[in-house]
mmCIF file of C-alpha atoms in Angstrom:
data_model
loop_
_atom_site.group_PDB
_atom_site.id
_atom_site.type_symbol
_atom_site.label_atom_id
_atom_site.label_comp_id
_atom_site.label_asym_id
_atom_site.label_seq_id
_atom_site.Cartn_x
_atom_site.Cartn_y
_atom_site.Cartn_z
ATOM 1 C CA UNK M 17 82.553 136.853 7.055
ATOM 2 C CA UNK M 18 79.905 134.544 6.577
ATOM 3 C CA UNK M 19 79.400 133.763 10.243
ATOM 4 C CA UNK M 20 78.870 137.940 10.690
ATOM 5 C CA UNK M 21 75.752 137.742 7.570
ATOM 6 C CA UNK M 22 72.528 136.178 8.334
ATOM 7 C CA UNK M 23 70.477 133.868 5.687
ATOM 8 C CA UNK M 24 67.409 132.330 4.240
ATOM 9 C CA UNK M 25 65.731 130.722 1.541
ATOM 10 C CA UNK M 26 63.623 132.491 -0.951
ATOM 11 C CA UNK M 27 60.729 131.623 -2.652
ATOM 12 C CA UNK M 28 62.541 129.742 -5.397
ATOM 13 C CA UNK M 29 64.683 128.007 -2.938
ATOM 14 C CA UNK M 30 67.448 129.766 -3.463
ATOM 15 C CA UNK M 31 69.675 131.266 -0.511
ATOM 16 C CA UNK M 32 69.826 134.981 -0.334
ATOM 17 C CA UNK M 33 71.417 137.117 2.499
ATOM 18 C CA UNK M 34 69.102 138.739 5.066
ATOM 19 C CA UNK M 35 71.437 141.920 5.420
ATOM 20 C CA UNK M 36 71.467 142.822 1.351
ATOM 21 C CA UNK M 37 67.367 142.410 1.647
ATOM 22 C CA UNK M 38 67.488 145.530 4.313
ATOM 23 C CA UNK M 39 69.813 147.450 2.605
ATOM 24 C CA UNK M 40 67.781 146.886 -0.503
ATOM 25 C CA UNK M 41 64.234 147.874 0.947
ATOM 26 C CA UNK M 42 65.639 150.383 4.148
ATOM 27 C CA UNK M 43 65.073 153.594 1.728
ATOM 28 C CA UNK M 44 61.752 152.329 0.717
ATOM 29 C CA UNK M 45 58.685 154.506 2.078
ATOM 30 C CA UNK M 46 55.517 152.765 3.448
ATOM 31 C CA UNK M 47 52.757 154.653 1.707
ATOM 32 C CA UNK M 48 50.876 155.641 5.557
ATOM 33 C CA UNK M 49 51.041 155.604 8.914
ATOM 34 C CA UNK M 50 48.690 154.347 11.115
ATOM 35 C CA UNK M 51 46.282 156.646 12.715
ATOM 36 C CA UNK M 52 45.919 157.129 16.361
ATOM 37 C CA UNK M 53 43.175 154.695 17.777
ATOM 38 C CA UNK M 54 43.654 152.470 14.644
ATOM 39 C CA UNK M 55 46.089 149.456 13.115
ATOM 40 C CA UNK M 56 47.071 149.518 9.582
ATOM 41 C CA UNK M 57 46.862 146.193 8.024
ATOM 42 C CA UNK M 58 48.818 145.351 4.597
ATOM 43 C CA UNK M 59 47.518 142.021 2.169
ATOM 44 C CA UNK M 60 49.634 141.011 -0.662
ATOM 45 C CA UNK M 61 50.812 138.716 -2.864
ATOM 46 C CA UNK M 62 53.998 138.337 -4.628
ATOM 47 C CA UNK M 63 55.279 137.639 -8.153
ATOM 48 C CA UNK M 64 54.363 134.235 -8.636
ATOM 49 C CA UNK M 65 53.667 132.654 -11.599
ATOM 50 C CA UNK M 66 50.605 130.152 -11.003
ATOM 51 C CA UNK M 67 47.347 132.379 -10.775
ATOM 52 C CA UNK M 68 49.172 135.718 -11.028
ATOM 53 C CA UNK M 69 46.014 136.668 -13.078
ATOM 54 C CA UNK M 70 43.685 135.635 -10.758
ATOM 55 C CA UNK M 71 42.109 138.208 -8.213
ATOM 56 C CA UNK M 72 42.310 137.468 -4.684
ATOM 57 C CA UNK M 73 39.474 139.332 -2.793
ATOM 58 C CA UNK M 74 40.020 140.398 0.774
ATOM 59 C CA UNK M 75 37.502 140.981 3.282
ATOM 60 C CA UNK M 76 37.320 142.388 6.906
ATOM 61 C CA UNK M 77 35.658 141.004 9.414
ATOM 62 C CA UNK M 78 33.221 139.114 7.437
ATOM 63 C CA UNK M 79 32.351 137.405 4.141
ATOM 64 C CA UNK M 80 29.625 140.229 2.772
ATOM 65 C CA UNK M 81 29.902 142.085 -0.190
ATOM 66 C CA UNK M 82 29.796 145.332 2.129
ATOM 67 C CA UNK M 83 32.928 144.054 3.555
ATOM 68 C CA UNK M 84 35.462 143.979 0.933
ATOM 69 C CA UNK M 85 38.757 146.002 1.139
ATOM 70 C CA UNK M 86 39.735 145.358 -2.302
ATOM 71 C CA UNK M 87 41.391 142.363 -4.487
ATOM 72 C CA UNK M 88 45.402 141.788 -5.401
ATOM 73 C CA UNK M 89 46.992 140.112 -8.419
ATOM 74 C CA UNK M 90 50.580 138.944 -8.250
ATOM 75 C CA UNK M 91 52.842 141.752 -7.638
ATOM 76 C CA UNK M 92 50.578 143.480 -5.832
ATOM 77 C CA UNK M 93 49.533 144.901 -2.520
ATOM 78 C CA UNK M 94 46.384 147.182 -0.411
ATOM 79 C CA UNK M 95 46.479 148.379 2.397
ATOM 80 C CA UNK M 96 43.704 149.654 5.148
ATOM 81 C CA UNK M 97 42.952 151.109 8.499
ATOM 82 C CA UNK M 98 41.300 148.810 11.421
ATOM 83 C CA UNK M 99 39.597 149.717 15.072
ATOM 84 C CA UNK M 100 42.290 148.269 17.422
ATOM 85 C CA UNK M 101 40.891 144.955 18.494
ATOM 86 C CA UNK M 102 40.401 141.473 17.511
ATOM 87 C CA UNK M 103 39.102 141.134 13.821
ATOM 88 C CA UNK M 104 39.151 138.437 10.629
ATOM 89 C CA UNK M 105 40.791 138.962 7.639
ATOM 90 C CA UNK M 106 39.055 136.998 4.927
ATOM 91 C CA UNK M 107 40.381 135.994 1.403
ATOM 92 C CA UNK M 108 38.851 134.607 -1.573
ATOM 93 C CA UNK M 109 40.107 133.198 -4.666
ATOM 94 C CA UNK M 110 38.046 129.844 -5.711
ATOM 95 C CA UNK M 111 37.920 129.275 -1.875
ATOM 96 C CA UNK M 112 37.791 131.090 1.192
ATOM 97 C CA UNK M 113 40.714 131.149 3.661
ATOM 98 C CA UNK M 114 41.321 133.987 6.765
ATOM 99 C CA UNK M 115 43.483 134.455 9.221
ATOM 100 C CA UNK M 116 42.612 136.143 12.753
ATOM 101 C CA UNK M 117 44.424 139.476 14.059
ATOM 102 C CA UNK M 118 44.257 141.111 17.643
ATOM 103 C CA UNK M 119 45.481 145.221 16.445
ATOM 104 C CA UNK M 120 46.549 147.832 18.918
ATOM 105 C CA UNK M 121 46.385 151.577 17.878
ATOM 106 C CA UNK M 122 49.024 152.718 15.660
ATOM 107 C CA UNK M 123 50.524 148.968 14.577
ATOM 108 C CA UNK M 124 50.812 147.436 11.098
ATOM 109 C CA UNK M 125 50.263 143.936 10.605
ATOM 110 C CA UNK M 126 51.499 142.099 7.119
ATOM 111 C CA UNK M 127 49.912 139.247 5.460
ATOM 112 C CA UNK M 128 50.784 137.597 2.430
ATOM 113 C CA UNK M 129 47.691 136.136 0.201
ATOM 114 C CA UNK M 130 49.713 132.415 -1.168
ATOM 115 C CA UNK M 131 48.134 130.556 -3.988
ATOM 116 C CA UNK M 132 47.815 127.075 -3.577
ATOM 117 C CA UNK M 133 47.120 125.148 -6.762
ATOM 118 C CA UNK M 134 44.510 122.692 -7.029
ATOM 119 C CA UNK M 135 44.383 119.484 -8.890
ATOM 120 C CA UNK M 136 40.919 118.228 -9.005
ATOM 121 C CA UNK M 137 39.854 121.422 -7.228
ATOM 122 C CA UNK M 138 39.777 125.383 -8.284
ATOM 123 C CA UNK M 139 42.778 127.752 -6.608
ATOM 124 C CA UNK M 140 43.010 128.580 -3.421
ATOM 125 C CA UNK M 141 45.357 130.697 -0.975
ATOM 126 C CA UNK M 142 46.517 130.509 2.552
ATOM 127 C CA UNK M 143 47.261 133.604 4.130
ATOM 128 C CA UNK M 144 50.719 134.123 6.329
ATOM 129 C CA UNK M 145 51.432 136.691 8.361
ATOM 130 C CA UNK M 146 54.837 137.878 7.282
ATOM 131 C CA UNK M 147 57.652 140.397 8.684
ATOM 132 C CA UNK M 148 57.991 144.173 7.792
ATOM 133 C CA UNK M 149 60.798 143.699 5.756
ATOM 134 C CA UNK M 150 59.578 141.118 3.770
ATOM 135 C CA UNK M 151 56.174 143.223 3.074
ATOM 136 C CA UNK M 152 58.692 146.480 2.085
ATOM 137 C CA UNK M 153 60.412 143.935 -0.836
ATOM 138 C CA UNK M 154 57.309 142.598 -2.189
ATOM 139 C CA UNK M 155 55.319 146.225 -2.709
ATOM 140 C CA UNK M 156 58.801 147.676 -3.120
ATOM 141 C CA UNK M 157 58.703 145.095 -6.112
ATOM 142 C CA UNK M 158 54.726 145.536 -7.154
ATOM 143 C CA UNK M 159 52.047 148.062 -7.146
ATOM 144 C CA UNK M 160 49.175 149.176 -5.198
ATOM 145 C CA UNK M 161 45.795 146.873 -6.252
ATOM 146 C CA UNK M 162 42.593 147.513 -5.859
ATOM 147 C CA UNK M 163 41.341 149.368 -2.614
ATOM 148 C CA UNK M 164 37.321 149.721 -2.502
ATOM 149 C CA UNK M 165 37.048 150.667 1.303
ATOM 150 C CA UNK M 166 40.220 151.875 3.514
ATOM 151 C CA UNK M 167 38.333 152.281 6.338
ATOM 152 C CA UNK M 168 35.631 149.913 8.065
#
């Protein structure tokens, strides 16, 4: 039986199964679709502990205040529509990180905003780009944060 179930580690370590994760998050709804010309991108951040207070502050494309999508918390997630093409997601706790995406129409793309604790320095994230099924159990598990623009 075990050789038929497939495994990894979660974010504690611990070993879960892969196949009770989809069964778990296969009824759960993804709140749109992408639009025809235009990718759907997802940023979130899990439950953890260190900095869950702390807003992380997404960006598209650039670093203005014009081009903010909207900020997460721990257990929380936005969401927003992108011209299909090459773009830059940004993301700002103490410091900036970003990550860079190529879209076609219609796709969705998941990243996951990671705090990285500083010693001598402020918080910071990384940003990962993560599966579907991992993005369905984190907002599956949270709630929507806060969206300024859904559209650039």
């Amino acid at each position: 039986i075990v050789d038929e179930m497939r495994f990894k580690h979660n974010i504690t370590g611990n070993i879960i199964s892969l196949d009770k994760d989809e069964k778990a998050v296969s009824d759960f709804k993804m709140p749109e679709d992408p639009k025809d010309g235009y990718a759907l991108v997802f940023v979130m951040r899990s439950g953890e502990l260190f900095g869950s207070e702390m807003r992380f502050n997404v960006f598209l494309d650039d670093k203005m205040k014009n081009s903010e999508i909207g900020y997460n918390r721990a257990n929380q997630y936005i969401y927003f529509y992108v011209k299909e093409g090459k773009h830059e997601i940004y993301s700002k706790a103490f410091k900036w990180n970003s990550v860079k995406i190529n879209t076609k129409s219609q796709e969705k793309t998941f990243i996951q905003q990671i705090p990285n604790p500083g010693i001598l320095v402020p918080l910071s994230n990384r940003l990962n780009f993560i599966s579907e099924m991992e993005a369905k159990e984190i907002m599956q598990n949270g709630k929507l944060g806060t969206i300024r623009n859904r559209k650039k």
